[in-house]
Amino acid sequence: MARNLRSQRHGVLHVAAANGPTLPGKYTTLSYPVDCSHPFIMMLGMIAPLPNWIVQTNNRNMLRDVKFVAGDFGTLIASDAGTDDGQEFTIPADASFDKPSEPQKNIAPLVEDEADRFERRIVGRFLIQRIR
C-alpha cells in the first residue's frame, strides 16, 4: 500500500510505514512532515492477520486558525475494507476458500457487522504530537 501511495504523488507529501505488528500494550512511532500546503494527516493500519480488517483516521487537520496545533488524539475502531466476503479472523490455509467481494464494498465499521470479533471495542488509540 505504501508503494502505491508513493507512486500517486497527487496530494501526498509523505508516506510513513511501520515495521511489523504492534502487540497489545505496545505502540508504534512514526514521524512525517506536514506543511501549510499539506496540513492533513491520514493513517491506515491493518489488523493482522487479515489485510481486509483495518483501522484508520482520515483528514486530521493539523492547521487551525492559521497555526499548527500542538497535537491531536483519538480512538481507532475496527473496520472492514470491503474487499473480502470472509467472516473469520483467520486466513484460509487453502486460498480457494478466499472470497473476494465483487463488486468491492464500502469501508464500514465492524461494529455494524454481526461478525464483530472485537465486541464493539476500541482496538487502539492514536496520539499526534508536534515536533519542532
N, CA, C and O atoms as a DFTB+ gen file, in Angstrom:
528 C
 N C O
     1  1       0.816      -1.174       0.000
     2  2       0.000       0.000       0.000
     3  2       0.870       1.253       0.000
     4  3       0.602       2.203      -0.735
     5  1       1.917       1.249       0.831
     6  2       2.801       2.412       0.881
     7  2       3.406       2.680      -0.495
     8  3       3.522       3.835      -0.904
     9  1       3.788       1.637      -1.202
    10  2       4.366       1.782      -2.546
    11  2       3.344       2.425      -3.487
    12  3       3.694       3.306      -4.272
    13  1       2.080       1.988      -3.411
    14  2       1.041       2.567      -4.264
    15  2       0.827       4.042      -3.953
    16  3       0.689       4.854      -4.868
    17  1       0.798       4.394      -2.673
    18  2       0.622       5.801      -2.301
    19  2       1.784       6.655      -2.775
    20  3       1.587       7.769      -3.261
    21  1       3.000       6.129      -2.634
    22  2       4.170       6.901      -3.081
    23  2       4.128       7.157      -4.583
    24  3       4.562       8.212      -5.046
    25  1       3.611       6.201      -5.341
    26  2       3.570       6.365      -6.796
    27  2       2.506       7.379      -7.229
    28  3       2.595       7.921      -8.330
    29  1       1.507       7.646      -6.389
    30  2       0.441       8.576      -6.739
    31  2       0.963      10.007      -6.848
    32  3       0.751      10.682      -7.855
    33  1       1.630      10.447      -5.826
    34  2       2.205      11.796      -5.758
    35  2       1.189      12.922      -5.866
    36  3       1.564      14.079      -5.677
    37  1      -0.043      12.652      -6.153
    38  2      -1.048      13.711      -6.237
    39  2      -1.601      13.970      -4.838
    40  3      -2.401      13.187      -4.328
    41  1      -1.174      15.067      -4.223
    42  2      -1.668      15.430      -2.908
    43  2      -1.008      14.698      -1.759
    44  3      -1.381      14.910      -0.605
    45  1      -0.032      13.837      -2.043
    46  2       0.647      13.083      -0.990
    47  2       2.030      13.689      -0.774
    48  3       2.867      13.684      -1.676
    49  1       2.261      14.207       0.424
    50  2       3.561      14.798       0.743
    51  2       4.542      13.737       1.207
    52  3       5.703      13.745       0.801
    53  1       4.081      12.813       2.065
    54  2       4.987      11.831       2.662
    55  2       4.198      10.578       3.040
    56  3       3.040      10.663       3.448
    57  1       4.826       9.433       2.902
    58  2       4.229       8.164       3.313
    59  2       5.174       7.530       4.318
    60  3       6.346       7.305       4.019
    61  1       4.665       7.243       5.509
    62  2       5.459       6.577       6.555
    63  2       4.891       5.177       6.740
    64  3       3.674       5.004       6.807
    65  1       5.756       4.187       6.823
    66  2       5.305       2.807       7.015
    67  2       5.991       2.228       8.240
    68  3       7.195       2.398       8.432
    69  1       5.215       1.545       9.065
    70  2       5.750       0.903      10.267
    71  2       6.256      -0.487       9.921
    72  3       5.824      -1.089       8.937
    73  1       7.164      -0.987      10.726
    74  2       7.693      -2.332      10.534
    75  2       6.996      -3.296      11.477
    76  3       7.166      -3.225      12.694
    77  1       6.216      -4.191      10.908
    78  2       5.621      -5.257      11.694
    79  2       4.463      -4.832      12.555
    80  3       4.124      -3.651      12.632
    81  1       3.854      -5.817      13.211
    82  2       2.662      -5.532      14.022
    83  2       3.005      -4.898      15.358
    84  3       4.109      -5.047      15.881
    85  1       2.025      -4.188      15.889
    86  2       2.122      -3.655      17.238
    87  2       1.313      -4.576      18.136
    88  3       0.123      -4.782      17.894
    89  1       1.919      -5.117      19.140
    90  2       1.243      -6.046      20.043
    91  2       0.439      -5.282      21.087
    92  3       0.728      -4.114      21.348
    93  1      -0.572      -5.922      21.694
    94  2      -1.355      -5.254      22.737
    95  2      -0.460      -4.679      23.828
    96  3       0.465      -5.343      24.295
    97  1      -0.739      -3.446      24.230
    98  2       0.047      -2.780      25.256
    99  2       1.301      -2.106      24.722
   100  3       2.017      -1.460      25.487
   101  1       1.582      -2.236      23.451
   102  2       2.762      -1.623      22.820
   103  2       2.310      -0.511      21.886
   104  3       1.111      -0.322      21.680
   105  1       3.249       0.216      21.328
   106  2       2.893       1.286      20.409
   107  2       3.906       1.376      19.284
   108  3       5.013       0.845      19.372
   109  1       3.503       2.055      18.233
   110  2       4.349       2.300      17.077
   111  2       4.522       3.806      16.945
   112  3       3.564       4.561      17.112
   113  1       5.724       4.239      16.650
   114  2       6.007       5.660      16.464
   115  2       6.402       5.898      15.014
   116  3       7.269       5.210      14.475
   117  1       5.771       6.859      14.398
   118  2       6.086       7.272      13.041
   119  2       6.293       8.773      13.024
   120  3       5.647       9.500      13.779
   121  1       7.178       9.239      12.178
   122  2       7.394      10.679      12.012
   123  2       7.230      11.032      10.547
   124  3       7.727      10.333       9.664
   125  1       6.528      12.123      10.304
   126  2       6.392      12.603       8.937
   127  2       6.045      14.081       8.966
   128  3       5.443      14.564       9.925
   129  1       6.428      14.810       7.906
   130  2       6.223      16.257       7.889
   131  2       4.826      16.650       7.415
   132  3       4.192      15.939       6.635
   133  1       4.371      17.785       7.899
   134  2       3.199      18.458       7.343
   135  2       3.620      19.900       7.087
   136  3       4.543      20.410       7.723
   137  1       2.941      20.546       6.160
   138  2       3.212      21.958       5.914
   139  2       1.891      22.646       5.583
   140  3       0.841      22.005       5.548
   141  1       1.949      23.942       5.343
   142  2       0.719      24.702       5.109
   143  2      -0.034      24.218       3.874
   144  3      -1.257      24.345       3.817
   145  1       0.659      23.672       2.895
   146  2       0.014      23.142       1.697
   147  2      -0.522      21.732       1.904
   148  3      -1.400      21.286       1.165
   149  1       0.001      21.028       2.903
   150  2      -0.386      19.644       3.186
   151  2      -0.620      19.480       4.694
   152  3       0.147      18.782       5.357
   153  1      -1.673      20.114       5.250
   154  2      -1.865      20.072       6.702
   155  2      -2.656      18.854       7.203
   156  3      -2.849      18.703       8.409
   157  1      -3.108      17.997       6.303
   158  2      -3.954      16.870       6.711
   159  2      -3.140      15.594       6.884
   160  3      -2.202      15.328       6.133
   161  1      -3.521      14.807       7.894
   162  2      -2.894      13.508       8.138
   163  2      -3.954      12.438       7.979
   164  3      -5.059      12.556       8.508
   165  1      -3.609      11.399       7.249
   166  2      -4.452      10.216       7.116
   167  2      -3.598       9.028       7.543
   168  3      -2.462       8.880       7.094
   169  1      -4.152       8.177       8.417
   170  2      -3.430       6.981       8.857
   171  2      -4.292       5.762       8.587
   172  3      -5.513       5.800       8.739
   173  1      -3.642       4.685       8.186
   174  2      -4.330       3.440       7.906
   175  2      -3.457       2.293       8.389
   176  3      -2.255       2.270       8.124
   177  1      -4.050       1.350       9.089
   178  2      -3.299       0.203       9.574
   179  2      -4.091      -1.078       9.413
   180  3      -5.320      -1.075       9.488
   181  1      -3.384      -2.172       9.193
   182  2      -4.018      -3.474       9.039
   183  2      -4.134      -4.159      10.392
   184  3      -3.222      -4.079      11.215
   185  1      -5.254      -4.831      10.622
   186  2      -5.406      -5.659      11.807
   187  2      -4.990      -7.071      11.394
   188  3      -5.748      -7.771      10.723
   189  1      -3.800      -7.484      11.791
   190  2      -3.265      -8.791      11.391
   191  2      -4.114      -9.899      11.988
   192  3      -4.629      -9.738      13.095
   193  1      -4.277     -11.000      11.308
   194  2      -3.618     -11.394      10.062
   195  2      -4.385     -11.012       8.805
   196  3      -3.945     -11.361       7.710
   197  1      -5.511     -10.313       8.907
   198  2      -6.337     -10.042       7.730
   199  2      -6.074      -8.668       7.133
   200  3      -6.245      -7.665       7.826
   201  1      -5.669      -8.589       5.886
   202  2      -5.486      -7.273       5.260
   203  2      -6.815      -6.576       4.989
   204  3      -6.827      -5.396       4.639
   205  1      -7.930      -7.283       5.142
   206  2      -9.256      -6.724       4.896
   207  2      -9.805      -5.967       6.113
   208  3     -10.724      -5.161       5.969
   209  1      -9.259      -6.214       7.298
   210  2      -9.715      -5.526       8.512
   211  2      -8.677      -4.474       8.861
   212  3      -7.485      -4.766       8.961
   213  1      -9.144      -3.253       9.046
   214  2      -8.244      -2.117       9.174
   215  2      -8.678      -1.183      10.303
   216  3      -9.789      -1.283      10.826
   217  1      -7.778      -0.282      10.661
   218  2      -8.092       0.891      11.473
   219  2      -7.649       2.092      10.651
   220  3      -6.715       1.991       9.855
   221  1      -8.320       3.236      10.841
   222  2      -7.972       4.404      10.040
   223  2      -8.385       5.699      10.716
   224  3      -9.296       5.730      11.543
   225  1      -7.711       6.741      10.353
   226  2      -8.155       8.101      10.641
   227  2      -8.047       8.858       9.327
   228  3      -7.106       8.647       8.561
   229  1      -8.981       9.714       9.070
   230  2      -8.996      10.437       7.805
   231  2      -8.998      11.939       8.033
   232  3      -9.704      12.458       8.897
   233  1      -8.194      12.618       7.239
   234  2      -8.227      14.077       7.167
   235  2      -8.145      14.772       8.516
   236  3      -8.963      15.641       8.816
   237  1      -7.171      14.398       9.327
   238  2      -6.928      15.110      10.586
   239  2      -6.198      16.397      10.228
   240  3      -5.032      16.362       9.833
   241  1      -6.870      17.518      10.361
   242  2      -6.286      18.807      10.004
   243  2      -5.406      19.294      11.143
   244  3      -5.887      19.523      12.252
   245  1      -4.133      19.451      10.872
   246  2      -3.181      19.884      11.897
   247  2      -3.001      21.399      11.904
   248  3      -2.188      21.926      12.663
   249  1      -3.749      22.092      11.070
   250  2      -3.673      23.547      10.979
   251  2      -5.031      24.127      11.384
   252  3      -6.048      23.848      10.750
   253  1      -5.033      24.937      12.447
   254  2      -6.275      25.577      12.900
   255  2      -5.997      27.046      13.183
   256  3      -5.015      27.394      13.840
   257  1      -6.861      27.883      12.686
   258  2      -6.701      29.337      12.852
   259  2      -5.313      29.793      12.421
   260  3      -4.674      30.586      13.114
   261  1      -4.852      29.303      11.296
   262  2      -3.581      29.648      10.668
   263  2      -2.366      29.276      11.539
   264  3      -1.283      29.827      11.344
   265  1      -2.533      28.361      12.486
   266  2      -1.429      27.893      13.326
   267  2      -1.491      26.370      13.407
   268  3      -2.565      25.770      13.388
   269  1      -0.308      25.763      13.497
   270  2      -0.280      24.316      13.678
   271  2      -0.632      23.972      15.116
   272  3      -0.168      24.629      16.048
   273  1      -1.447      22.946      15.296
   274  2      -1.844      22.516      16.639
   275  2      -0.689      21.763      17.281
   276  3       0.154      21.186      16.595
   277  1      -0.664      21.780      18.614
   278  2       0.393      21.078      19.349
   279  2       0.204      19.564      19.273
   280  3       1.172      18.812      19.386
   281  1      -1.040      19.112      19.080
   282  2      -1.287      17.683      18.998
   283  2      -2.750      17.369      18.770
   284  3      -3.604      18.255      18.744
   285  1      -3.013      16.098      18.608
   286  2      -4.365      15.614      18.388
   287  2      -4.387      14.161      18.857
   288  3      -3.339      13.516      18.907
   289  1      -5.547      13.645      19.195
   290  2      -5.653      12.257      19.638
   291  2      -7.033      11.723      19.307
   292  3      -7.950      12.486      19.001
   293  1      -7.173      10.420      19.369
   294  2      -8.470       9.815      19.092
   295  2      -8.418       8.317      19.264
   296  3      -7.411       7.762      19.704
   297  1      -9.510       7.668      18.916
   298  2      -9.618       6.228      19.049
   299  2      -9.659       5.571      17.672
   300  3     -10.017       6.203      16.678
   301  1      -9.292       4.316      17.631
   302  2      -9.296       3.548      16.399
   303  2     -10.322       2.428      16.515
   304  3     -10.272       1.621      17.443
   305  1     -11.235       2.387      15.582
   306  2     -12.302       1.395      15.542
   307  2     -11.995       0.418      14.406
   308  3     -11.562       0.834      13.332
   309  1     -12.214      -0.860      14.636
   310  2     -12.004      -1.867      13.599
   311  2     -12.998      -1.658      12.458
   312  3     -14.192      -1.473      12.691
   313  1     -12.496      -1.690      11.233
   314  2     -13.341      -1.546      10.049
   315  2     -13.049      -2.672       9.069
   316  3     -11.980      -3.283       9.092
   317  1     -14.020      -2.926       8.214
   318  2     -13.883      -3.905       7.147
   319  2     -13.637      -3.126       5.862
   320  3     -14.429      -2.251       5.511
   321  1     -12.548      -3.430       5.154
   322  2     -12.198      -2.698       3.943
   323  2     -13.115      -3.031       2.764
   324  3     -13.080      -2.347       1.741
   325  1     -13.931      -4.070       2.899
   326  2     -14.898      -4.393       1.854
   327  2     -14.335      -5.151       0.676
   328  3     -14.974      -5.220      -0.374
   329  1     -13.144      -5.726       0.827
   330  2     -12.512      -6.418      -0.301
   331  2     -12.671      -7.931      -0.253
   332  3     -12.308      -8.620      -1.206
   333  1     -13.210      -8.454       0.842
   334  2     -13.316      -9.904       1.001
   335  2     -14.615     -10.231       1.726
   336  3     -14.990      -9.532       2.667
   337  1     -15.298     -11.278       1.302
   338  2     -16.561     -11.667       1.924
   339  2     -16.393     -12.614       3.104
   340  3     -17.389     -13.015       3.707
   341  1     -15.172     -12.980       3.448
   342  2     -14.952     -13.887       4.564
   343  2     -15.378     -13.278       5.887
   344  3     -15.344     -12.058       6.046
   345  1     -15.780     -14.112       6.841
   346  2     -16.257     -13.646       8.141
   347  2     -15.325     -14.041       9.279
   348  3     -15.568     -13.658      10.423
   349  1     -14.284     -14.781       9.004
   350  2     -13.422     -15.308      10.061
   351  2     -12.165     -14.464      10.225
   352  3     -11.675     -13.852       9.276
   353  1     -11.659     -14.449      11.454
   354  2     -10.440     -13.705      11.768
   355  2      -9.218     -14.600      11.554
   356  3      -8.323     -14.660      12.398
   357  1      -9.194     -15.277      10.438
   358  2      -8.062     -16.123      10.057
   359  2      -7.909     -16.048       8.551
   360  3      -8.838     -15.672       7.836
   361  1      -6.753     -16.402       8.088
   362  2      -6.514     -16.509       6.657
   363  2      -6.700     -17.978       6.305
   364  3      -6.091     -18.832       6.949
   365  1      -7.525     -18.308       5.296
   366  2      -7.720     -19.709       4.965
   367  2      -6.420     -20.368       4.527
   368  3      -5.648     -19.783       3.767
   369  1      -6.178     -21.589       5.007
   370  2      -4.988     -22.333       4.611
   371  2      -5.036     -22.635       3.116
   372  3      -4.004     -22.685       2.447
   373  1      -6.244     -22.834       2.605
   374  2      -6.436     -23.107       1.185
   375  2      -6.971     -21.829       0.546
   376  3      -8.079     -21.392       0.856
   377  1      -6.182     -21.230      -0.346
   378  2      -6.564     -19.956      -0.960
   379  2      -7.868     -20.048      -1.744
   380  3      -8.488     -19.021      -2.023
   381  1      -8.294     -21.251      -2.103
   382  2      -9.543     -21.384      -2.854
   383  2     -10.755     -21.023      -1.998
   384  3     -11.837     -20.775      -2.531
   385  1     -10.582     -20.992      -0.661
   386  2     -11.681     -20.607       0.225
   387  2     -11.800     -19.096       0.370
   388  3     -12.780     -18.605       0.930
   389  1     -10.819     -18.357      -0.126
   390  2     -10.865     -16.901      -0.075
   391  2     -11.997     -16.425      -0.977
   392  3     -12.177     -16.941      -2.080
   393  1     -12.766     -15.430      -0.503
   394  2     -13.935     -14.964      -1.244
   395  2     -13.852     -13.458      -1.481
   396  3     -14.429     -12.690      -0.712
   397  1     -13.148     -13.017      -2.524
   398  2     -13.108     -11.576      -2.806
   399  2     -14.499     -11.021      -3.075
   400  3     -15.319     -11.678      -3.715
   401  1     -14.765      -9.820      -2.592
   402  2     -16.058      -9.165      -2.812
   403  2     -16.134      -8.643      -4.236
   404  3     -15.236      -7.927      -4.680
   405  1     -17.169      -8.982      -4.942
   406  2     -17.402      -8.478      -6.290
   407  2     -18.818      -7.935      -6.350
   408  3     -19.751      -8.731      -6.249
   409  1     -19.042      -6.668      -6.503
   410  2     -18.041      -5.601      -6.504
   411  2     -17.559      -5.315      -5.080
   412  3     -18.179      -5.729      -4.101
   413  1     -16.442      -4.599      -4.994
   414  2     -15.908      -4.247      -3.680
   415  2     -16.930      -3.405      -2.929
   416  3     -17.591      -2.546      -3.512
   417  1     -17.052      -3.659      -1.637
   418  2     -17.996      -2.930      -0.794
   419  2     -17.338      -1.674      -0.215
   420  3     -16.123      -1.502      -0.313
   421  1     -18.145      -0.805       0.384
   422  2     -17.624       0.382       1.058
   423  2     -16.952      -0.010       2.369
   424  3     -17.311      -1.015       2.984
   425  1     -15.980       0.786       2.789
   426  2     -15.360       0.585       4.097
   427  2     -16.422       0.862       5.151
   428  3     -17.115       1.878       5.094
   429  1     -16.546      -0.055       6.125
   430  2     -17.582       0.095       7.154
   431  2     -17.051      -0.418       8.487
   432  3     -16.278      -1.376       8.516
   433  1     -17.456       0.209       9.595
   434  2     -17.032      -0.282      10.911
   435  2     -17.516      -1.712      11.134
   436  3     -18.639      -2.058      10.768
   437  1     -16.666      -2.535      11.734
   438  2     -17.064      -3.908      12.037
   439  2     -18.146      -3.958      13.100
   440  3     -18.835      -4.971      13.227
   441  1     -18.313      -2.883      13.870
   442  2     -19.340      -2.894      14.917
   443  2     -20.739      -3.007      14.327
   444  3     -21.680      -3.344      15.045
   445  1     -20.895      -2.734      13.041
   446  2     -22.193      -2.892      12.395
   447  2     -22.361      -4.295      11.825
   448  3     -23.401      -4.612      11.248
   449  1     -21.358      -5.120      11.981
   450  2     -21.335      -6.450      11.391
   451  2     -21.562      -7.487      12.485
   452  3     -20.963      -7.389      13.556
   453  1     -22.397      -8.456      12.242
   454  2     -22.645      -9.497      13.246
   455  2     -21.402     -10.341      13.510
   456  3     -21.362     -11.081      14.493
   457  1     -20.397     -10.244      12.659
   458  2     -19.163     -11.000      12.844
   459  2     -18.119     -10.204      13.629
   460  3     -16.935     -10.536      13.581
   461  1     -18.530      -9.176      14.338
   462  2     -17.605      -8.321      15.086
   463  2     -16.827      -9.130      16.124
   464  3     -17.364      -9.483      17.174
   465  1     -15.570      -9.417      15.828
   466  2     -14.711     -10.178      16.739
   467  2     -14.188      -9.317      17.886
   468  3     -13.597      -9.833      18.835
   469  1     -14.402      -8.019      17.799
   470  2     -13.850      -7.108      18.792
   471  2     -14.896      -6.666      19.800
   472  3     -14.630      -5.809      20.643
   473  1     -16.072      -7.240      19.717
   474  2     -17.146      -6.985      20.671
   475  2     -17.399      -5.494      20.870
   476  3     -17.565      -5.020      21.994
   477  1     -17.425      -4.770      19.763
   478  2     -17.723      -3.337      19.749
   479  2     -16.721      -2.504      20.561
   480  3     -17.050      -1.430      21.064
   481  1     -15.512      -3.016      20.674
   482  2     -14.484      -2.316      21.447
   483  2     -13.611      -1.443      20.559
   484  3     -13.477      -1.676      19.358
   485  1     -13.045      -0.472      21.160
   486  2     -11.996       0.314      20.516
   487  2     -10.768      -0.595      20.452
   488  3     -10.402      -1.218      21.448
   489  1     -10.139      -0.668      19.291
   490  2      -8.982      -1.557      19.151
   491  2      -7.655      -0.816      19.288
   492  3      -6.594      -1.440      19.272
   493  1      -7.706       0.500      19.422
   494  2      -6.470       1.245      19.596
   495  2      -6.741       2.727      19.774
   496  3      -7.873       3.198      19.669
   497  1      -5.677       3.432      20.043
   498  2      -5.741       4.882      20.187
   499  2      -4.563       5.484      19.422
   500  3      -3.550       4.824      19.194
   501  1      -4.715       6.730      19.037
   502  2      -3.579       7.399      18.397
   503  2      -3.344       8.740      19.068
   504  3      -4.263       9.369      19.592
   505  1      -2.102       9.154      19.038
   506  2      -1.666      10.445      19.561
   507  2      -0.753      11.065      18.525
   508  3       0.223      10.450      18.095
   509  1      -1.069      12.275      18.130
   510  2      -0.236      13.028      17.197
   511  2       0.374      14.180      17.968
   512  3      -0.346      14.964      18.587
   513  1       1.694      14.293      17.938
   514  2       2.367      15.384      18.641
   515  2       3.218      16.178      17.670
   516  3       3.886      15.624      16.797
   517  1       3.176      17.478      17.842
   518  2       4.018      18.350      17.021
   519  2       5.447      18.286      17.513
   520  3       5.716      18.408      18.708
   521  1       6.363      18.091      16.573
   522  2       7.791      18.102      16.892
   523  2       8.409      19.236      16.100
   524  3       8.250      19.312      14.882
   525  1       9.099      20.099      16.777
   526  2       9.700      21.253      16.102
   527  2      11.084      20.951      15.645
   528  3      11.741      21.810      15.056
